[in-house]
Structure formats: C-alpha cells, structure tokens
Coordinates of C-alpha atoms in Angstrom, one line a residue:
M787 CA -29.4 20.6 11.8
P788 CA -27.6 20.4 8.5
L789 CA -23.9 20.9 8.7
T790 CA -21.8 22.8 6.2
T791 CA -18.0 22.9 6.2
E792 CA -16.3 25.0 3.6
A793 CA -12.8 25.8 2.2
T794 CA -13.0 29.1 0.3
G795 CA -11.0 30.1 -2.8
T796 CA -11.1 28.2 -6.1
P797 CA -14.5 28.0 -7.9
V798 CA -16.4 24.8 -7.7
T799 CA -15.9 22.5 -10.7
E800 CA -18.0 19.5 -9.7
T801 CA -20.6 18.5 -7.1
Y802 CA -21.1 14.9 -6.0
W803 CA -24.2 13.9 -4.1
L804 CA -23.8 10.9 -1.8
S805 CA -26.8 9.0 -0.7
H806 CA -24.9 7.8 2.3
A807 CA -21.4 9.0 3.4
W808 CA -19.0 7.8 6.1
L809 CA -17.9 10.9 7.9
G810 CA -15.3 9.2 10.2
T811 CA -17.6 8.5 13.1
H812 CA -21.0 7.7 11.6
V813 CA -23.0 7.2 8.4
E814 CA -24.7 10.4 7.2
P815 CA -27.5 10.3 4.7
G816 CA -27.8 13.0 2.0
V817 CA -24.4 14.6 1.7
A818 CA -23.2 17.0 -1.1
L819 CA -19.5 17.5 -1.8
D820 CA -18.5 20.5 -3.8
V821 CA -15.1 20.0 -5.5
A822 CA -12.7 22.7 -6.6
D823 CA -9.2 22.1 -8.0
G824 CA -9.2 18.5 -7.1
R825 CA -10.1 19.1 -3.4
I826 CA -13.3 19.1 -1.4
A827 CA -14.4 22.7 -1.2
R828 CA -17.5 22.3 0.8
V829 CA -19.4 19.5 2.6
R830 CA -23.2 19.9 3.0
T831 CA -25.3 17.5 5.0
G832 CA -29.1 17.1 5.1
V833 CA -29.3 17.3 1.3
E834 CA -32.1 14.9 0.6
A835 CA -31.8 14.7 -3.2
A836 CA -29.1 15.3 -5.7
P837 CA -28.9 19.1 -6.5
P838 CA -29.3 20.1 -10.2
G839 CA -26.1 19.2 -12.1
A840 CA -24.7 17.0 -9.3
T841 CA -23.4 13.5 -9.9
A842 CA -25.2 11.0 -7.7
L843 CA -23.2 8.3 -6.0
R844 CA -25.7 5.8 -4.6
G845 CA -24.5 3.5 -1.8
L846 CA -22.0 4.2 0.9
T847 CA -19.2 6.6 0.0
L848 CA -16.0 6.4 1.9
P849 CA -12.7 8.3 1.6
G850 CA -10.5 6.8 -1.1
L851 CA -8.6 3.8 0.2
A852 CA -4.8 3.7 0.6
N853 CA -2.9 0.5 -0.4
T854 CA 0.2 1.2 1.7
H855 CA 2.3 -1.7 0.4
S856 CA 2.5 -3.0 -3.2
H857 CA 4.9 -4.9 -5.4
A858 CA 3.1 -4.5 -8.7
F859 CA 5.0 -7.3 -10.5
H860 CA 3.9 -9.8 -7.9
R861 CA 0.4 -9.7 -9.5
A862 CA 1.8 -11.9 -12.2
L863 CA 2.3 -14.7 -9.6
R864 CA -1.3 -15.0 -8.7
S865 CA -2.4 -18.7 -9.0
T866 CA 1.0 -19.8 -10.3
V867 CA 2.4 -19.8 -6.7
Q868 CA -0.6 -21.7 -5.4
V869 CA 0.6 -25.0 -7.1
G870 CA 2.2 -27.4 -4.7
S871 CA 3.6 -26.4 -1.3
G872 CA 6.6 -24.8 0.2
T873 CA 7.6 -21.7 2.3
F874 CA 8.3 -18.0 1.8
W875 CA 11.8 -18.9 0.6
T876 CA 10.6 -21.3 -2.2
W877 CA 7.9 -18.7 -3.2
R878 CA 10.7 -16.2 -3.6
E879 CA 12.4 -18.3 -6.2
T880 CA 9.3 -18.1 -8.4
M881 CA 9.1 -14.4 -7.8
Y882 CA 12.7 -14.0 -9.0
Q883 CA 11.9 -15.8 -12.3
V884 CA 9.1 -13.3 -13.0
A885 CA 11.3 -10.3 -12.0
S886 CA 14.0 -11.5 -14.4
R887 CA 11.7 -11.1 -17.5
L888 CA 10.5 -7.5 -16.9
T889 CA 11.6 -4.6 -19.0
P890 CA 10.5 -0.9 -18.6
D891 CA 7.9 -1.4 -21.3
S892 CA 6.5 -4.7 -19.9
Y893 CA 6.6 -3.3 -16.4
Y894 CA 4.6 -0.3 -17.5
A895 CA 1.9 -2.5 -19.1
L896 CA 1.6 -4.8 -16.1
A897 CA 1.6 -2.0 -13.5
R898 CA -1.0 0.1 -15.5
A899 CA -3.3 -2.9 -15.4
V900 CA -2.6 -3.7 -11.7
Y901 CA -3.2 -0.1 -10.7
A902 CA -6.4 -0.1 -12.8
E903 CA -7.5 -3.2 -10.8
M904 CA -6.8 -1.2 -7.7
A905 CA -8.9 1.7 -8.8
L906 CA -11.8 -0.8 -9.5
A907 CA -11.3 -1.9 -5.8
G908 CA -11.6 1.7 -4.5
I909 CA -7.9 2.3 -4.0
T910 CA -7.0 5.9 -4.8
A911 CA -3.3 5.9 -3.7
V912 CA -0.7 3.2 -3.7
G913 CA 2.7 2.8 -2.0
E914 CA 4.9 1.0 -4.5
F915 CA 7.8 -0.7 -2.7
H916 CA 10.1 -0.6 -5.8
Y917 CA 13.4 -2.4 -6.0
L918 CA 13.5 -3.7 -9.5
H919 CA 15.9 -1.0 -10.7
H920 CA 18.3 -2.3 -13.4
A921 CA 18.5 -4.6 -16.4
P922 CA 19.2 -8.3 -15.8
G923 CA 22.7 -8.8 -14.6
G924 CA 22.6 -5.4 -12.8
T925 CA 23.6 -3.1 -15.7
P926 CA 21.9 0.3 -15.3
Y927 CA 19.5 1.4 -18.1
D928 CA 20.5 4.5 -20.0
N929 CA 17.9 6.2 -17.9
P930 CA 18.9 4.8 -14.5
N931 CA 15.3 5.3 -13.2
A932 CA 13.6 3.8 -16.3
M933 CA 11.8 1.1 -14.2
G934 CA 10.7 3.6 -11.5
E935 CA 9.5 6.1 -14.0
A936 CA 7.5 3.3 -15.7
L937 CA 5.6 2.7 -12.5
I938 CA 5.0 6.4 -12.1
E939 CA 3.6 6.7 -15.6
A940 CA 1.5 3.5 -15.1
A941 CA -0.2 5.0 -12.0
R942 CA -0.9 8.2 -13.9
A943 CA -2.4 6.2 -16.8
A944 CA -4.6 4.3 -14.4
G945 CA -5.6 7.4 -12.6
I946 CA -4.4 6.7 -9.1
R947 CA -1.8 8.5 -6.9
I948 CA 1.5 6.8 -6.2
T949 CA 4.1 7.1 -3.5
L950 CA 7.2 5.5 -5.2
L951 CA 9.2 4.0 -2.3
D952 CA 12.5 3.6 -4.0
T953 CA 14.2 0.8 -2.3
A954 CA 17.8 0.1 -1.3
Y955 CA 18.6 -3.6 -1.8
L956 CA 22.3 -4.1 -1.7
S957 CA 23.1 -7.6 -0.3
A958 CA 21.8 -11.2 -0.4
G959 CA 21.9 -11.6 3.4
F960 CA 24.0 -11.8 6.5
G961 CA 27.5 -13.3 6.4
S962 CA 29.7 -14.5 9.2
G963 CA 29.8 -11.3 11.3
P964 CA 28.4 -7.8 11.8
D965 CA 30.4 -6.4 8.9
D966 CA 30.0 -9.3 6.5
Y967 CA 27.2 -9.4 4.0
R968 CA 26.8 -11.7 1.0
E969 CA 26.9 -10.3 -2.5
P970 CA 23.6 -10.2 -4.4
D971 CA 23.0 -13.4 -6.4
R972 CA 22.3 -13.4 -10.1
H973 CA 18.6 -12.6 -9.6
Q974 CA 19.2 -9.9 -7.1
A975 CA 21.9 -8.1 -9.2
R976 CA 19.3 -6.0 -10.9
F977 CA 18.0 -4.8 -7.5
S978 CA 21.3 -3.4 -6.3
D979 CA 23.0 -0.1 -6.7
G980 CA 26.2 -1.5 -5.0
T981 CA 26.2 1.0 -2.1
A982 CA 23.7 3.1 -0.3
D983 CA 25.5 6.2 -1.5
A984 CA 25.0 5.1 -5.1
W985 CA 21.3 4.3 -4.3
A986 CA 20.9 7.8 -2.9
E987 CA 22.4 9.4 -5.9
R988 CA 20.1 7.6 -8.3
A989 CA 17.0 8.0 -6.2
A990 CA 17.6 11.7 -5.9
L991 CA 17.0 12.0 -9.7
L992 CA 13.3 10.9 -9.3
K993 CA 10.8 13.8 -9.3
G994 CA 7.4 14.0 -7.7
D995 CA 4.3 16.2 -8.5
D996 CA 0.7 16.4 -7.5
H997 CA 0.2 12.8 -8.6
T998 CA 3.5 11.4 -7.4
L999 CA 5.4 11.4 -4.1
I1000 CA 8.9 10.0 -3.8
G1001 CA 9.8 8.1 -0.7
A1002 CA 12.5 5.6 0.4
A1003 CA 12.7 2.1 1.6
V1004 CA 15.1 -0.3 3.2
H1005 CA 14.3 -3.6 1.7
S1006 CA 15.1 -5.4 5.0
V1007 CA 18.0 -5.7 7.5
R1008 CA 19.4 -8.6 5.5
A1009 CA 19.5 -6.6 2.2
V1010 CA 21.1 -3.4 3.5
P1011 CA 24.3 -3.7 5.5
A1012 CA 24.0 -2.1 8.9
G1013 CA 26.6 0.5 8.3
Q1014 CA 24.7 1.8 5.4
L1015 CA 21.2 2.0 7.0
S1016 CA 21.8 5.5 8.2
T1017 CA 22.5 6.7 4.6
V1018 CA 19.0 5.7 3.6
A1019 CA 17.4 7.1 6.7
R1020 CA 19.3 10.5 6.2
W1021 CA 18.1 10.7 2.6
A1022 CA 14.5 10.4 3.7
E1023 CA 15.0 12.8 6.6
E1024 CA 16.5 15.5 4.4
R1025 CA 13.4 15.3 2.2
Q1026 CA 10.8 14.7 4.9
A1027 CA 9.8 11.7 2.9
P1028 CA 8.2 8.4 3.9
L1029 CA 10.6 5.6 4.8
H1030 CA 9.4 2.0 4.7
V1031 CA 11.1 -1.3 5.6
H1032 CA 10.2 -5.0 5.6
L1033 CA 10.5 -5.9 9.2
S1034 CA 10.6 -9.3 10.9
E1035 CA 8.5 -11.0 8.3
Q1036 CA 10.4 -14.3 8.8
T1037 CA 11.8 -15.9 11.9
A1038 CA 14.9 -17.1 9.8
E1039 CA 15.8 -13.4 9.2
N1040 CA 15.4 -12.6 12.9
D1041 CA 17.7 -15.5 13.8
A1042 CA 20.3 -14.5 11.3
C1043 CA 20.2 -10.9 12.5
L1044 CA 20.6 -12.0 16.1
A1045 CA 23.6 -14.3 15.2
A1046 CA 25.3 -11.5 13.2
H1047 CA 24.5 -8.5 15.4
G1048 CA 23.4 -9.8 18.7
R1049 CA 20.1 -7.8 18.5
T1050 CA 16.7 -8.0 16.8
P1051 CA 16.0 -6.3 13.4
A1052 CA 13.9 -3.7 15.1
R1053 CA 16.7 -2.8 17.5
L1054 CA 19.2 -2.7 14.7
L1055 CA 17.1 -0.3 12.7
A1056 CA 16.6 1.9 15.8
D1057 CA 20.3 2.0 16.5
H1058 CA 20.9 3.3 13.0
G1059 CA 18.3 6.0 13.0
V1060 CA 15.7 4.2 10.8
L1061 CA 12.7 4.2 13.1
G1062 CA 10.4 7.2 13.7
P1063 CA 7.0 8.8 12.8
R1064 CA 7.7 8.9 9.1
T1065 CA 8.8 5.3 9.0
T1066 CA 6.5 2.3 8.5
G1067 CA 7.5 -1.3 9.2
V1068 CA 5.8 -3.7 6.8
H1069 CA 4.6 -7.0 8.3
N1070 CA 6.1 -6.6 11.8
T1071 CA 5.1 -10.2 12.3
H1072 CA 7.7 -11.9 14.6
L1073 CA 8.4 -9.2 17.2
T1074 CA 9.5 -9.4 20.8
D1075 CA 7.8 -7.4 23.5
E1076 CA 10.8 -5.1 23.5
D1077 CA 10.4 -4.6 19.7
I1078 CA 6.8 -3.7 20.1
A1079 CA 7.6 -1.2 22.8
L1080 CA 10.4 0.3 20.6
L1081 CA 8.2 0.7 17.6
G1082 CA 5.4 2.2 19.7
S1083 CA 7.6 4.6 21.6
T1084 CA 9.1 5.9 18.3
S1085 CA 5.6 6.2 16.6
T1086 CA 6.9 4.0 13.9
G1087 CA 3.9 2.8 11.8
T1088 CA 2.9 -0.8 11.0
C1089 CA 1.6 -1.9 7.7
M1090 CA -0.2 -5.2 7.9
C1091 CA -0.8 -7.3 4.7
P1092 CA -3.0 -10.1 6.0
T1093 CA -3.9 -11.7 2.7
T1094 CA -0.2 -12.0 1.7
E1095 CA 0.9 -13.0 5.2
R1096 CA -1.5 -15.9 5.3
D1097 CA -0.8 -16.8 1.6
L1098 CA 3.0 -17.0 2.4
A1099 CA 2.4 -18.7 5.8
D1100 CA 4.3 -15.9 7.4
G1101 CA 2.2 -15.9 10.6
I1102 CA -0.1 -13.4 12.4
G1103 CA 1.5 -10.2 13.6
P1104 CA 0.8 -8.5 16.9
A1105 CA -1.3 -5.7 15.3
A1106 CA -3.4 -5.0 18.4
A1107 CA -0.4 -4.9 20.7
L1108 CA 1.5 -2.6 18.3
Q1109 CA -1.4 -0.1 18.0
H1110 CA -1.8 -0.1 21.8
A1111 CA 1.9 0.6 22.1
G1112 CA 1.6 3.6 19.8
S1113 CA 2.2 2.3 16.3
P1114 CA -0.4 3.5 13.7
L1115 CA -1.8 0.7 11.6
S1116 CA -2.2 0.7 7.8
L1117 CA -3.0 -2.0 5.3
G1118 CA -1.5 -3.3 2.0
S1119 CA -2.1 -5.9 -0.6
D1120 CA 1.6 -6.6 -1.0
S1121 CA 1.9 -9.6 -3.3
H1122 CA -1.6 -9.2 -4.6
A1123 CA -2.9 -12.6 -3.8
V1124 CA -6.0 -10.5 -3.9
I1125 CA -6.5 -6.8 -4.3
D1126 CA -9.2 -5.9 -1.8
L1127 CA -8.7 -3.5 1.1
F1128 CA -12.0 -4.6 2.7
E1129 CA -10.6 -8.1 2.9
E1130 CA -7.4 -6.8 4.4
A1131 CA -9.3 -4.8 7.0
R1132 CA -11.5 -7.6 8.1
A1133 CA -8.7 -10.1 7.9
M1134 CA -6.7 -8.1 10.5
E1135 CA -9.6 -8.3 12.9
L1136 CA -10.4 -12.0 12.1
N1137 CA -6.8 -13.0 12.5
E1138 CA -6.7 -11.5 15.9
R1139 CA -9.9 -13.3 16.8
L1140 CA -8.4 -16.6 15.8
R1141 CA -5.2 -15.9 17.8
T1142 CA -7.0 -14.8 21.0
R1143 CA -10.4 -16.5 20.6
R1144 CA -12.0 -13.2 21.4
R1145 CA -14.1 -10.9 19.1
G1146 CA -14.1 -7.2 18.6
H1147 CA -10.5 -5.9 18.7
W1148 CA -11.2 -3.1 16.3
T1149 CA -14.5 -1.3 15.4
A1150 CA -15.4 -0.9 11.8
A1151 CA -14.5 2.8 12.2
A1152 CA -11.0 1.8 13.3
L1153 CA -10.5 -0.6 10.5
L1154 CA -11.7 1.9 7.9
R1155 CA -9.2 4.4 9.4
A1156 CA -6.4 1.9 8.8
A1157 CA -7.5 1.5 5.2
S1158 CA -7.8 5.2 4.6
V1159 CA -6.5 8.1 6.7
D1160 CA -3.6 6.2 8.4
G1161 CA -2.6 4.6 5.2
H1162 CA -2.5 7.9 3.4
A1163 CA -0.4 9.4 6.2
A1164 CA 2.0 6.5 5.9
L1165 CA 2.4 7.4 2.2
G1166 CA 3.1 11.0 2.9
R1167 CA -0.4 12.5 2.5
P1168 CA -1.6 13.2 6.0
E1169 CA -4.4 15.5 4.7
A1170 CA -6.0 12.6 2.8
G1171 CA -8.5 9.9 3.8
V1172 CA -11.3 12.1 5.1
L1173 CA -14.4 13.6 3.7
E1174 CA -13.7 17.1 4.9
A1175 CA -13.3 20.6 3.3
G1176 CA -9.7 21.0 2.2
A1177 CA -9.0 17.3 1.8
P1178 CA -8.3 15.7 -1.6
A1179 CA -11.5 14.8 -3.4
D1180 CA -10.7 11.1 -3.4
L1181 CA -13.8 8.9 -2.9
V1182 CA -15.0 5.3 -3.2
T1183 CA -18.6 4.2 -3.2
I1184 CA -19.7 0.7 -2.5
A1185 CA -23.1 -0.7 -3.4
L1186 CA -25.5 -1.4 -0.5
D1187 CA -27.8 -3.6 -2.6
S1188 CA -25.5 -6.4 -3.7
V1189 CA -25.9 -10.0 -2.6
R1190 CA -23.2 -9.3 0.0
T1191 CA -24.4 -6.0 1.3
A1192 CA -28.2 -6.0 1.0
G1193 CA -30.3 -6.2 4.1
P1194 CA -28.6 -4.2 6.9
V1195 CA -29.9 -0.8 7.9
P1196 CA -27.9 2.1 6.4
R1197 CA -26.6 3.3 9.7
L1198 CA -24.6 0.0 9.9
A1199 CA -23.2 0.5 6.4
A1200 CA -19.6 0.8 7.8
E1201 CA -19.9 -2.6 9.4
T1202 CA -21.4 -3.9 6.2
A1203 CA -18.4 -2.5 4.2
V1204 CA -15.8 -4.0 6.5
F1205 CA -17.3 -7.3 7.4
A1206 CA -19.3 -8.3 4.3
A1207 CA -18.4 -6.2 1.2
S1208 CA -15.6 -6.9 -1.2
A1209 CA -13.8 -5.1 -4.0
A1210 CA -16.5 -6.4 -6.3
D1211 CA -19.0 -4.1 -4.6
V1212 CA -17.2 -0.9 -5.6
R1213 CA -19.3 1.1 -7.9
H1214 CA -17.5 4.5 -8.1
T1215 CA -14.0 5.7 -7.5
V1216 CA -13.1 9.4 -7.7
V1217 CA -9.6 10.7 -7.6
A1218 CA -8.9 14.5 -7.3
G1219 CA -12.5 15.1 -8.2
R1220 CA -12.2 13.0 -11.4
H1221 CA -14.8 10.2 -11.8
L1222 CA -12.3 7.4 -12.5
V1223 CA -14.5 4.4 -12.0
R1224 CA -18.1 4.9 -13.0
D1225 CA -20.7 2.2 -12.3
G1226 CA -18.0 -0.4 -11.9
R1227 CA -16.2 0.4 -15.2
H1228 CA -12.8 2.1 -15.4
T1229 CA -12.9 5.2 -17.5
L1230 CA -9.3 5.2 -18.6
V1231 CA -8.5 1.5 -19.1
D1232 CA -11.3 0.0 -21.3
D1233 CA -10.9 -3.6 -20.4
V1234 CA -8.9 -4.2 -17.2
P1235 CA -9.2 -8.0 -17.3
Q1236 CA -7.9 -8.1 -20.8
A1237 CA -5.1 -5.7 -19.9
L1238 CA -4.1 -7.9 -17.0
A1239 CA -4.2 -11.1 -19.1
Q1240 CA -2.1 -9.6 -21.9
A1241 CA 0.5 -8.1 -19.6
I1242 CA 0.9 -11.3 -17.5
G1243 CA 0.8 -13.5 -20.5
A1244 CA 3.7 -11.6 -22.1
L1245 CA 5.9 -12.6 -19.1
R1246 CA 5.5 -16.3 -19.4
P1247 CA 8.6 -18.2 -20.5

C-alpha cells in the first residue's frame, strides 16, 4: 500500500519525483516529495510517474551528504603534495606555505570553488574546521572575522550549508612540562588569538542563520594548552554548539602528550570537559582500548577521513570498535585529496577489511547513515539526512546507468552507490528545495573547474 507522510502548514512550492529513493532501510521506487519553505512537507510512495509540474530526478535519490570535516584551503595542495615522499609533518610544511598566501578575498574565491565542487559531489552541508584567522604575522584584520566570514559567504554563493567550526589554535606544541607550551611559529602566528579567552571573544562575534551554524573546535591537544581547554568547551556548551577536535591522528602527538601530562590525548580532553555527545573527534586513529571506551561511554562522535588518512600515511583508525563502544561515525574529506563521500564511505569498510582480513563490517545502509544523518548531527543539524516529512529538503541523485553503476537491480542501488559509484555519478543536488546541481551542472557557479584552476593558480608563488 502506498505510504504518505505529511507535515502540514506552509503551502507546497515544489514537487520532486524520484524514480528510486533511499528511505533509510530500503530502496523505494516511485516517490514524490512535496517541498514547502525549504523542507519536505509530504512524502508519497507508489507514485509510478512524475505528477504534472513535478521535477523528475531519475536514478537513486539519497538524503544530501554531510562532509563533516573540511579544510577548504587544503584543496590547493592536491597533486602538489604527491611529489616525492615524507610524513604528515613534512606535508604540513607545504600546507603552511599555501596558508601564508591567503587573504579574505582569495580565500573566498578558493572556498566558493571548493564548495561548488562539493555540491557537484552531492554534499549539501560542510563542517569547515577553520583556524586561518588573522593576517600573516598574526595581526588581526580590521574585521577580526574576515576570514571566517569569507568562508560563510563562499558557502552561500556555492549554495551549500556550512557549520563554521571556529578553531582555537594557540600553541606550537608541548614544552617540557604540563604547563609549558611552545609559542606559535611564524606560520602559526596567524592561527592564534593568544589565549582561549581572546579566541572566545572573537568567535562570539560570528553569527549564524538558516544557512550557517557556528560551532567551535580545539585544533588538537598540542595546539591548546590544557588549562585553556575548558574555556573552549564552555563556550560551546553555553551555545549548545558542535565542538570538534583533531584527536590522536599522529603517534608523535600521543607520545608528547604522555610525556607532558602522563595521560593520552583522549583522557586529557575528558579531564577538561571536552568530550560529550556534541563533540566529535576527528581521525581518532591511534587510540588505546581505554580511549575507545572513554569516547564511547561519553557518546563522543568519530569523524573518519579515510582518503586523507591514507594520503598522509596516518594509519587506519579503529572505526568499528569505536562504533561498537558507542561513538557515532561520520565522514569527512579533510585535506581534499579527493572530494567524494562515496569513496570515504567505502574506504572505511575496505580499510577495516584490510586490517582484519574479514568482509562486511558495515552494511551499505550503515555507511550511508555515516555519510548523511550522523554527519549532519555532528554538524548541529540532527533533523537532517533523512527523506521524511519535516526534514530539510536536501537531496542528491546518482545515476544508475553510468559505466560504474549500470547492471545491478534497483533494489541493490544502495550497495551500488556505496561500493561502485563516485562523485562523478551525481546528477542532481537539491538544497533547501532549490535545484542546485541539475544534470551534473552547478546552477550558481558556471564553470567549477575553471573557478578552481583560477583560485588555486592565484596562490602559486
């Protein structure tokens, strides 16, 4: 029997007919979504053909994807950092060089193009882990949030939602003891507000709206002195805002934290009130069993970024163990080695297969949940990531007739999406009911490749 769910109130402004839709547990053929005021007003199943006036989305339509962890300016590093060899720490030196050349105007141009690339990949919301606050040398701009506001406007211009995770980055690393931290170096000076109190004062000036949420981030335990962690945590708590933190990405950081504090980074964060259900640890790669239990027992989330973690040779994090312990999983493209949430989802499963030599740690449904509903929740939008009445009308449709996706029966379209499709298969992206990507073309940014090439080219020395 056809199913109808409805949210009454605002008049319908748009109807989308989905040839096949992922409804969280199964693929449903013939679904009509009525949209009102940017939200799904009604879901109708058993609709065999597009109703008069409806926009047809042919393929598999999923809830819009959430890119939980992004550093937009890292997109300028693609390919450049693939020359030669090295480690995370040598990669970081190249990253600093790019960061040193950005201004509010050039950051806007780059981020607009990067967020447009995300829209083409079916991403409807991004969590931007933002720490590039000041001018080179650390002098604040006349508008102290010029760089953050450039990112907000770039996301708006590209048509996607943003959670700006304004990041406290105050030190260059651990010193000789628990109260000793090294001053930011010349590259890091523009990241630092000096103290967590000064960071909080500046971050409080940022404003959100329907398009933008403002959250907080601790860059890492090496970059925020332990005695100031609680200031960042309290700022987020007072606003009920998301709080993110790079956690145990590198063993060198773990070793330094143990030497300085006699405890792991996860325990240090817990002891200063950082962990909890609104907090997401990014990477969570090198954890002890006690760390895993601690993150799970506090319902602290985990954002895995598999394409970056493998690109930087970080290692394979214990995603399955974390989820089993109670840590919700989300996904991010981080350094943008590629921007493809389907690749992130399958990489998490395939990494675990390589590590354990066993298949099937997550179903396609579970991986899609990490790429959508749990990612949106980590970004402060728990109502998003589902095709249900009352949810934001954020959708992505992938082709089921490309060279990658053709052949399987439609009921297995979720498996096709996760284990075969790529960002190149995205045909449509809808954000707040607005048809943002139509037949593979961005409707707001005319030539996304050209925009990327120009913005990145302008940053070359």
